[in-house]
């Protein structure tokens, strides 16, 4: 059995970009794990119109959690279960905002368990302030000139501004 001191959980996702919702959930997850790896996936099950490159996402998340030494940020290619095994992490944390998330999350959790029987997924509920928030909506609102300053941290806001300026 792994000692409680070294219990590591994975928080996987696309994080394009990381929002306050993700951030709050990751900090909350430290109540159940000693260390958390925020795992930025190169391949997402959701087909998305990406904005930030994988390395840019990692860098932004590192900036957001610069104050928290128990959170580490890594990117991975291929299957989540393979990455989890490689990192010695058998607990996956995912956020559930609404019932609409549930079907997709359940499918993923079951598929992951089918692929690796030792993996466990736990779902955490973000603060109600963030229940409407998604990275895809943040991207869309920012692209259309809306104010997302209450939805993302300062480094992300800066990143969004420079990204969208370059895109013009
Ligand atoms: O933030 P997202 O896009 O909802 O996160 C989805 C993610 C990245 C967790 C999922 O697509 C994933 O685990 N991708 C890695 C590839 C993989 O293992 N696919 C099978 C998942 S059942």
mmCIF file with all atom_site columns, N, CA and C in Angstrom, residues 109-149:
data_model
loop_
_atom_site.group_PDB
_atom_site.id
_atom_site.type_symbol
_atom_site.label_atom_id
_atom_site.label_alt_id
_atom_site.label_comp_id
_atom_site.label_asym_id
_atom_site.label_entity_id
_atom_site.label_seq_id
_atom_site.pdbx_PDB_ins_code
_atom_site.Cartn_x
_atom_site.Cartn_y
_atom_site.Cartn_z
_atom_site.occupancy
_atom_site.B_iso_or_equiv
_atom_site.pdbx_formal_charge
_atom_site.auth_seq_id
_atom_site.auth_comp_id
_atom_site.auth_asym_id
_atom_site.auth_atom_id
_atom_site.pdbx_PDB_model_num
ATOM 1   N N  . UNK A 1 109 ? -14.671 7.182  -17.376 1.00 0.00 ? 109 UNK A N  1
ATOM 2   C CA . UNK A 1 109 ? -14.226 6.474  -16.163 1.00 0.00 ? 109 UNK A CA 1
ATOM 3   C C  . UNK A 1 109 ? -14.308 4.960  -16.387 1.00 0.00 ? 109 UNK A C  1
ATOM 4   N N  . UNK A 1 110 ? -15.380 4.526  -17.036 1.00 0.00 ? 110 UNK A N  1
ATOM 5   C CA . UNK A 1 110 ? -15.531 3.086  -17.249 1.00 0.00 ? 110 UNK A CA 1
ATOM 6   C C  . UNK A 1 110 ? -14.532 2.554  -18.271 1.00 0.00 ? 110 UNK A C  1
ATOM 7   N N  . UNK A 1 111 ? -14.314 3.340  -19.322 1.00 0.00 ? 111 UNK A N  1
ATOM 8   C CA . UNK A 1 111 ? -13.324 2.930  -20.322 1.00 0.00 ? 111 UNK A CA 1
ATOM 9   C C  . UNK A 1 111 ? -11.936 2.862  -19.693 1.00 0.00 ? 111 UNK A C  1
ATOM 10  N N  . UNK A 1 112 ? -11.598 3.841  -18.886 1.00 0.00 ? 112 UNK A N  1
ATOM 11  C CA . UNK A 1 112 ? -10.289 3.830  -18.236 1.00 0.00 ? 112 UNK A CA 1
ATOM 12  C C  . UNK A 1 112 ? -10.135 2.606  -17.337 1.00 0.00 ? 112 UNK A C  1
ATOM 13  N N  . UNK A 1 113 ? -11.199 2.262  -16.639 1.00 0.00 ? 113 UNK A N  1
ATOM 14  C CA . UNK A 1 113 ? -11.121 1.097  -15.749 1.00 0.00 ? 113 UNK A CA 1
ATOM 15  C C  . UNK A 1 113 ? -11.007 -0.208 -16.557 1.00 0.00 ? 113 UNK A C  1
ATOM 16  N N  . UNK A 1 114 ? -11.660 -0.195 -17.726 1.00 0.00 ? 114 UNK A N  1
ATOM 17  C CA . UNK A 1 114 ? -11.571 -1.364 -18.613 1.00 0.00 ? 114 UNK A CA 1
ATOM 18  C C  . UNK A 1 114 ? -10.109 -1.546 -19.069 1.00 0.00 ? 114 UNK A C  1
ATOM 19  N N  . UNK A 1 115 ? -9.460  -0.408 -19.324 1.00 0.00 ? 115 UNK A N  1
ATOM 20  C CA . UNK A 1 115 ? -8.075  -0.444 -19.820 1.00 0.00 ? 115 UNK A CA 1
ATOM 21  C C  . UNK A 1 115 ? -7.077  -0.762 -18.721 1.00 0.00 ? 115 UNK A C  1
ATOM 22  N N  . UNK A 1 116 ? -7.380  -0.314 -17.517 1.00 0.00 ? 116 UNK A N  1
ATOM 23  C CA . UNK A 1 116 ? -6.478  -0.583 -16.384 1.00 0.00 ? 116 UNK A CA 1
ATOM 24  C C  . UNK A 1 116 ? -7.339  -0.727 -15.122 1.00 0.00 ? 116 UNK A C  1
ATOM 25  N N  . UNK A 1 117 ? -7.477  -1.950 -14.671 1.00 0.00 ? 117 UNK A N  1
ATOM 26  C CA . UNK A 1 117 ? -8.400  -2.256 -13.567 1.00 0.00 ? 117 UNK A CA 1
ATOM 27  C C  . UNK A 1 117 ? -8.091  -1.545 -12.262 1.00 0.00 ? 117 UNK A C  1
ATOM 28  N N  . UNK A 1 118 ? -6.871  -1.043 -12.122 1.00 0.00 ? 118 UNK A N  1
ATOM 29  C CA . UNK A 1 118 ? -6.510  -0.422 -10.834 1.00 0.00 ? 118 UNK A CA 1
ATOM 30  C C  . UNK A 1 118 ? -6.875  1.058  -10.752 1.00 0.00 ? 118 UNK A C  1
ATOM 31  N N  . UNK A 1 119 ? -7.314  1.611  -11.867 1.00 0.00 ? 119 UNK A N  1
ATOM 32  C CA . UNK A 1 119 ? -7.556  3.063  -11.846 1.00 0.00 ? 119 UNK A CA 1
ATOM 33  C C  . UNK A 1 119 ? -8.913  3.386  -11.197 1.00 0.00 ? 119 UNK A C  1
ATOM 34  N N  . UNK A 1 120 ? -8.928  4.417  -10.395 1.00 0.00 ? 120 UNK A N  1
ATOM 35  C CA . UNK A 1 120 ? -10.169 4.880  -9.787  1.00 0.00 ? 120 UNK A CA 1
ATOM 36  C C  . UNK A 1 120 ? -10.402 6.313  -10.220 1.00 0.00 ? 120 UNK A C  1
ATOM 37  N N  . UNK A 1 121 ? -11.661 6.654  -10.465 1.00 0.00 ? 121 UNK A N  1
ATOM 38  C CA . UNK A 1 121 ? -11.986 8.046  -10.791 1.00 0.00 ? 121 UNK A CA 1
ATOM 39  C C  . UNK A 1 121 ? -12.876 8.586  -9.692  1.00 0.00 ? 121 UNK A C  1
ATOM 40  N N  . UNK A 1 122 ? -12.543 9.758  -9.183  1.00 0.00 ? 122 UNK A N  1
ATOM 41  C CA . UNK A 1 122 ? -13.515 10.401 -8.301  1.00 0.00 ? 122 UNK A CA 1
ATOM 42  C C  . UNK A 1 122 ? -13.912 11.746 -8.899  1.00 0.00 ? 122 UNK A C  1
ATOM 43  N N  . UNK A 1 123 ? -15.174 12.042 -8.720  1.00 0.00 ? 123 UNK A N  1
ATOM 44  C CA . UNK A 1 123 ? -15.722 13.283 -9.266  1.00 0.00 ? 123 UNK A CA 1
ATOM 45  C C  . UNK A 1 123 ? -15.872 14.300 -8.142  1.00 0.00 ? 123 UNK A C  1
ATOM 46  N N  . UNK A 1 124 ? -15.435 15.492 -8.453  1.00 0.00 ? 124 UNK A N  1
ATOM 47  C CA . UNK A 1 124 ? -15.588 16.558 -7.468  1.00 0.00 ? 124 UNK A CA 1
ATOM 48  C C  . UNK A 1 124 ? -16.438 17.665 -8.078  1.00 0.00 ? 124 UNK A C  1
ATOM 49  N N  . UNK A 1 125 ? -17.149 18.349 -7.213  1.00 0.00 ? 125 UNK A N  1
ATOM 50  C CA . UNK A 1 125 ? -18.087 19.382 -7.675  1.00 0.00 ? 125 UNK A CA 1
ATOM 51  C C  . UNK A 1 125 ? -17.450 20.747 -7.451  1.00 0.00 ? 125 UNK A C  1
ATOM 52  N N  . UNK A 1 126 ? -17.320 21.524 -8.507  1.00 0.00 ? 126 UNK A N  1
ATOM 53  C CA . UNK A 1 126 ? -16.717 22.846 -8.321  1.00 0.00 ? 126 UNK A CA 1
ATOM 54  C C  . UNK A 1 126 ? -17.644 23.789 -7.554  1.00 0.00 ? 126 UNK A C  1
ATOM 55  N N  . UNK A 1 127 ? -17.083 24.851 -7.072  1.00 0.00 ? 127 UNK A N  1
ATOM 56  C CA . UNK A 1 127 ? -17.885 25.884 -6.422  1.00 0.00 ? 127 UNK A CA 1
ATOM 57  C C  . UNK A 1 127 ? -18.980 26.343 -7.388  1.00 0.00 ? 127 UNK A C  1
ATOM 58  N N  . UNK A 1 128 ? -20.132 26.636 -6.825  1.00 0.00 ? 128 UNK A N  1
ATOM 59  C CA . UNK A 1 128 ? -21.287 27.005 -7.650  1.00 0.00 ? 128 UNK A CA 1
ATOM 60  C C  . UNK A 1 128 ? -20.997 28.240 -8.533  1.00 0.00 ? 128 UNK A C  1
ATOM 61  N N  . UNK A 1 129 ? -20.080 29.088 -8.078  1.00 0.00 ? 129 UNK A N  1
ATOM 62  C CA . UNK A 1 129 ? -19.714 30.269 -8.896  1.00 0.00 ? 129 UNK A CA 1
ATOM 63  C C  . UNK A 1 129 ? -19.170 29.865 -10.257 1.00 0.00 ? 129 UNK A C  1
ATOM 64  N N  . UNK A 1 130 ? -18.637 28.628 -10.332 1.00 0.00 ? 130 UNK A N  1
ATOM 65  C CA . UNK A 1 130 ? -17.981 28.208 -11.572 1.00 0.00 ? 130 UNK A CA 1
ATOM 66  C C  . UNK A 1 130 ? -18.761 27.127 -12.319 1.00 0.00 ? 130 UNK A C  1
ATOM 67  N N  . UNK A 1 131 ? -20.001 26.903 -11.904 1.00 0.00 ? 131 UNK A N  1
ATOM 68  C CA . UNK A 1 131 ? -20.730 25.772 -12.482 1.00 0.00 ? 131 UNK A CA 1
ATOM 69  C C  . UNK A 1 131 ? -21.077 26.000 -13.963 1.00 0.00 ? 131 UNK A C  1
ATOM 70  N N  . UNK A 1 132 ? -21.041 27.237 -14.405 1.00 0.00 ? 132 UNK A N  1
ATOM 71  C CA . UNK A 1 132 ? -21.358 27.541 -15.814 1.00 0.00 ? 132 UNK A CA 1
ATOM 72  C C  . UNK A 1 132 ? -20.095 27.634 -16.664 1.00 0.00 ? 132 UNK A C  1
ATOM 73  N N  . UNK A 1 133 ? -18.961 27.558 -16.010 1.00 0.00 ? 133 UNK A N  1
ATOM 74  C CA . UNK A 1 133 ? -17.711 27.927 -16.670 1.00 0.00 ? 133 UNK A CA 1
ATOM 75  C C  . UNK A 1 133 ? -17.087 26.762 -17.433 1.00 0.00 ? 133 UNK A C  1
ATOM 76  N N  . UNK A 1 134 ? -16.645 27.025 -18.655 1.00 0.00 ? 134 UNK A N  1
ATOM 77  C CA . UNK A 1 134 ? -15.901 25.998 -19.393 1.00 0.00 ? 134 UNK A CA 1
ATOM 78  C C  . UNK A 1 134 ? -14.823 26.703 -20.208 1.00 0.00 ? 134 UNK A C  1
ATOM 79  N N  . UNK A 1 135 ? -13.752 25.981 -20.469 1.00 0.00 ? 135 UNK A N  1
ATOM 80  C CA . UNK A 1 135 ? -12.648 26.576 -21.229 1.00 0.00 ? 135 UNK A CA 1
ATOM 81  C C  . UNK A 1 135 ? -13.121 26.953 -22.630 1.00 0.00 ? 135 UNK A C  1
ATOM 82  N N  . UNK A 1 136 ? -14.010 26.144 -23.206 1.00 0.00 ? 136 UNK A N  1
ATOM 83  C CA . UNK A 1 136 ? -14.438 26.454 -24.575 1.00 0.00 ? 136 UNK A CA 1
ATOM 84  C C  . UNK A 1 136 ? -15.244 27.755 -24.612 1.00 0.00 ? 136 UNK A C  1
ATOM 85  N N  . UNK A 1 137 ? -16.068 27.992 -23.571 1.00 0.00 ? 137 UNK A N  1
ATOM 86  C CA . UNK A 1 137 ? -16.823 29.256 -23.533 1.00 0.00 ? 137 UNK A CA 1
ATOM 87  C C  . UNK A 1 137 ? -15.889 30.442 -23.289 1.00 0.00 ? 137 UNK A C  1
ATOM 88  N N  . UNK A 1 138 ? -14.894 30.230 -22.443 1.00 0.00 ? 138 UNK A N  1
ATOM 89  C CA . UNK A 1 138 ? -13.919 31.305 -22.194 1.00 0.00 ? 138 UNK A CA 1
ATOM 90  C C  . UNK A 1 138 ? -13.222 31.674 -23.507 1.00 0.00 ? 138 UNK A C  1
ATOM 91  N N  . UNK A 1 139 ? -12.820 30.647 -24.270 1.00 0.00 ? 139 UNK A N  1
ATOM 92  C CA . UNK A 1 139 ? -12.150 30.922 -25.561 1.00 0.00 ? 139 UNK A CA 1
ATOM 93  C C  . UNK A 1 139 ? -13.071 31.719 -26.478 1.00 0.00 ? 139 UNK A C  1
ATOM 94  N N  . UNK A 1 140 ? -14.332 31.270 -26.531 1.00 0.00 ? 140 UNK A N  1
ATOM 95  C CA . UNK A 1 140 ? -15.277 31.929 -27.450 1.00 0.00 ? 140 UNK A CA 1
ATOM 96  C C  . UNK A 1 140 ? -15.539 33.381 -27.037 1.00 0.00 ? 140 UNK A C  1
ATOM 97  N N  . UNK A 1 141 ? -15.802 33.574 -25.748 1.00 0.00 ? 141 UNK A N  1
ATOM 98  C CA . UNK A 1 141 ? -16.102 34.932 -25.275 1.00 0.00 ? 141 UNK A CA 1
ATOM 99  C C  . UNK A 1 141 ? -14.883 35.837 -25.504 1.00 0.00 ? 141 UNK A C  1
ATOM 100 N N  . UNK A 1 142 ? -13.687 35.305 -25.193 1.00 0.00 ? 142 UNK A N  1
ATOM 101 C CA . UNK A 1 142 ? -12.469 36.117 -25.379 1.00 0.00 ? 142 UNK A CA 1
ATOM 102 C C  . UNK A 1 142 ? -12.264 36.434 -26.862 1.00 0.00 ? 142 UNK A C  1
ATOM 103 N N  . UNK A 1 143 ? -12.475 35.437 -27.714 1.00 0.00 ? 143 UNK A N  1
ATOM 104 C CA . UNK A 1 143 ? -12.317 35.666 -29.166 1.00 0.00 ? 143 UNK A CA 1
ATOM 105 C C  . UNK A 1 143 ? -13.249 36.753 -29.664 1.00 0.00 ? 143 UNK A C  1
ATOM 106 N N  . UNK A 1 144 ? -14.443 36.819 -29.047 1.00 0.00 ? 144 UNK A N  1
ATOM 107 C CA . UNK A 1 144 ? -15.433 37.797 -29.498 1.00 0.00 ? 144 UNK A CA 1
ATOM 108 C C  . UNK A 1 144 ? -15.339 39.124 -28.735 1.00 0.00 ? 144 UNK A C  1
ATOM 109 N N  . UNK A 1 145 ? -14.275 39.269 -27.983 1.00 0.00 ? 145 UNK A N  1
ATOM 110 C CA . UNK A 1 145 ? -14.020 40.558 -27.317 1.00 0.00 ? 145 UNK A CA 1
ATOM 111 C C  . UNK A 1 145 ? -14.696 40.722 -25.972 1.00 0.00 ? 145 UNK A C  1
ATOM 112 N N  . UNK A 1 146 ? -15.278 39.652 -25.415 1.00 0.00 ? 146 UNK A N  1
ATOM 113 C CA . UNK A 1 146 ? -15.945 39.757 -24.106 1.00 0.00 ? 146 UNK A CA 1
ATOM 114 C C  . UNK A 1 146 ? -14.939 39.750 -22.960 1.00 0.00 ? 146 UNK A C  1
ATOM 115 N N  . UNK A 1 147 ? -15.443 40.133 -21.797 1.00 0.00 ? 147 UNK A N  1
ATOM 116 C CA . UNK A 1 147 ? -14.582 40.243 -20.612 1.00 0.00 ? 147 UNK A CA 1
ATOM 117 C C  . UNK A 1 147 ? -14.558 38.904 -19.857 1.00 0.00 ? 147 UNK A C  1
ATOM 118 N N  . UNK A 1 148 ? -13.385 38.285 -19.796 1.00 0.00 ? 148 UNK A N  1
ATOM 119 C CA . UNK A 1 148 ? -13.282 37.001 -19.091 1.00 0.00 ? 148 UNK A CA 1
ATOM 120 C C  . UNK A 1 148 ? -12.406 37.137 -17.833 1.00 0.00 ? 148 UNK A C  1
ATOM 121 N N  . UNK A 1 149 ? -12.218 38.378 -17.395 1.00 0.00 ? 149 UNK A N  1
ATOM 122 C CA . UNK A 1 149 ? -11.282 38.603 -16.289 1.00 0.00 ? 149 UNK A CA 1
ATOM 123 C C  . UNK A 1 149 ? -11.730 37.970 -14.971 1.00 0.00 ? 149 UNK A C  1
#
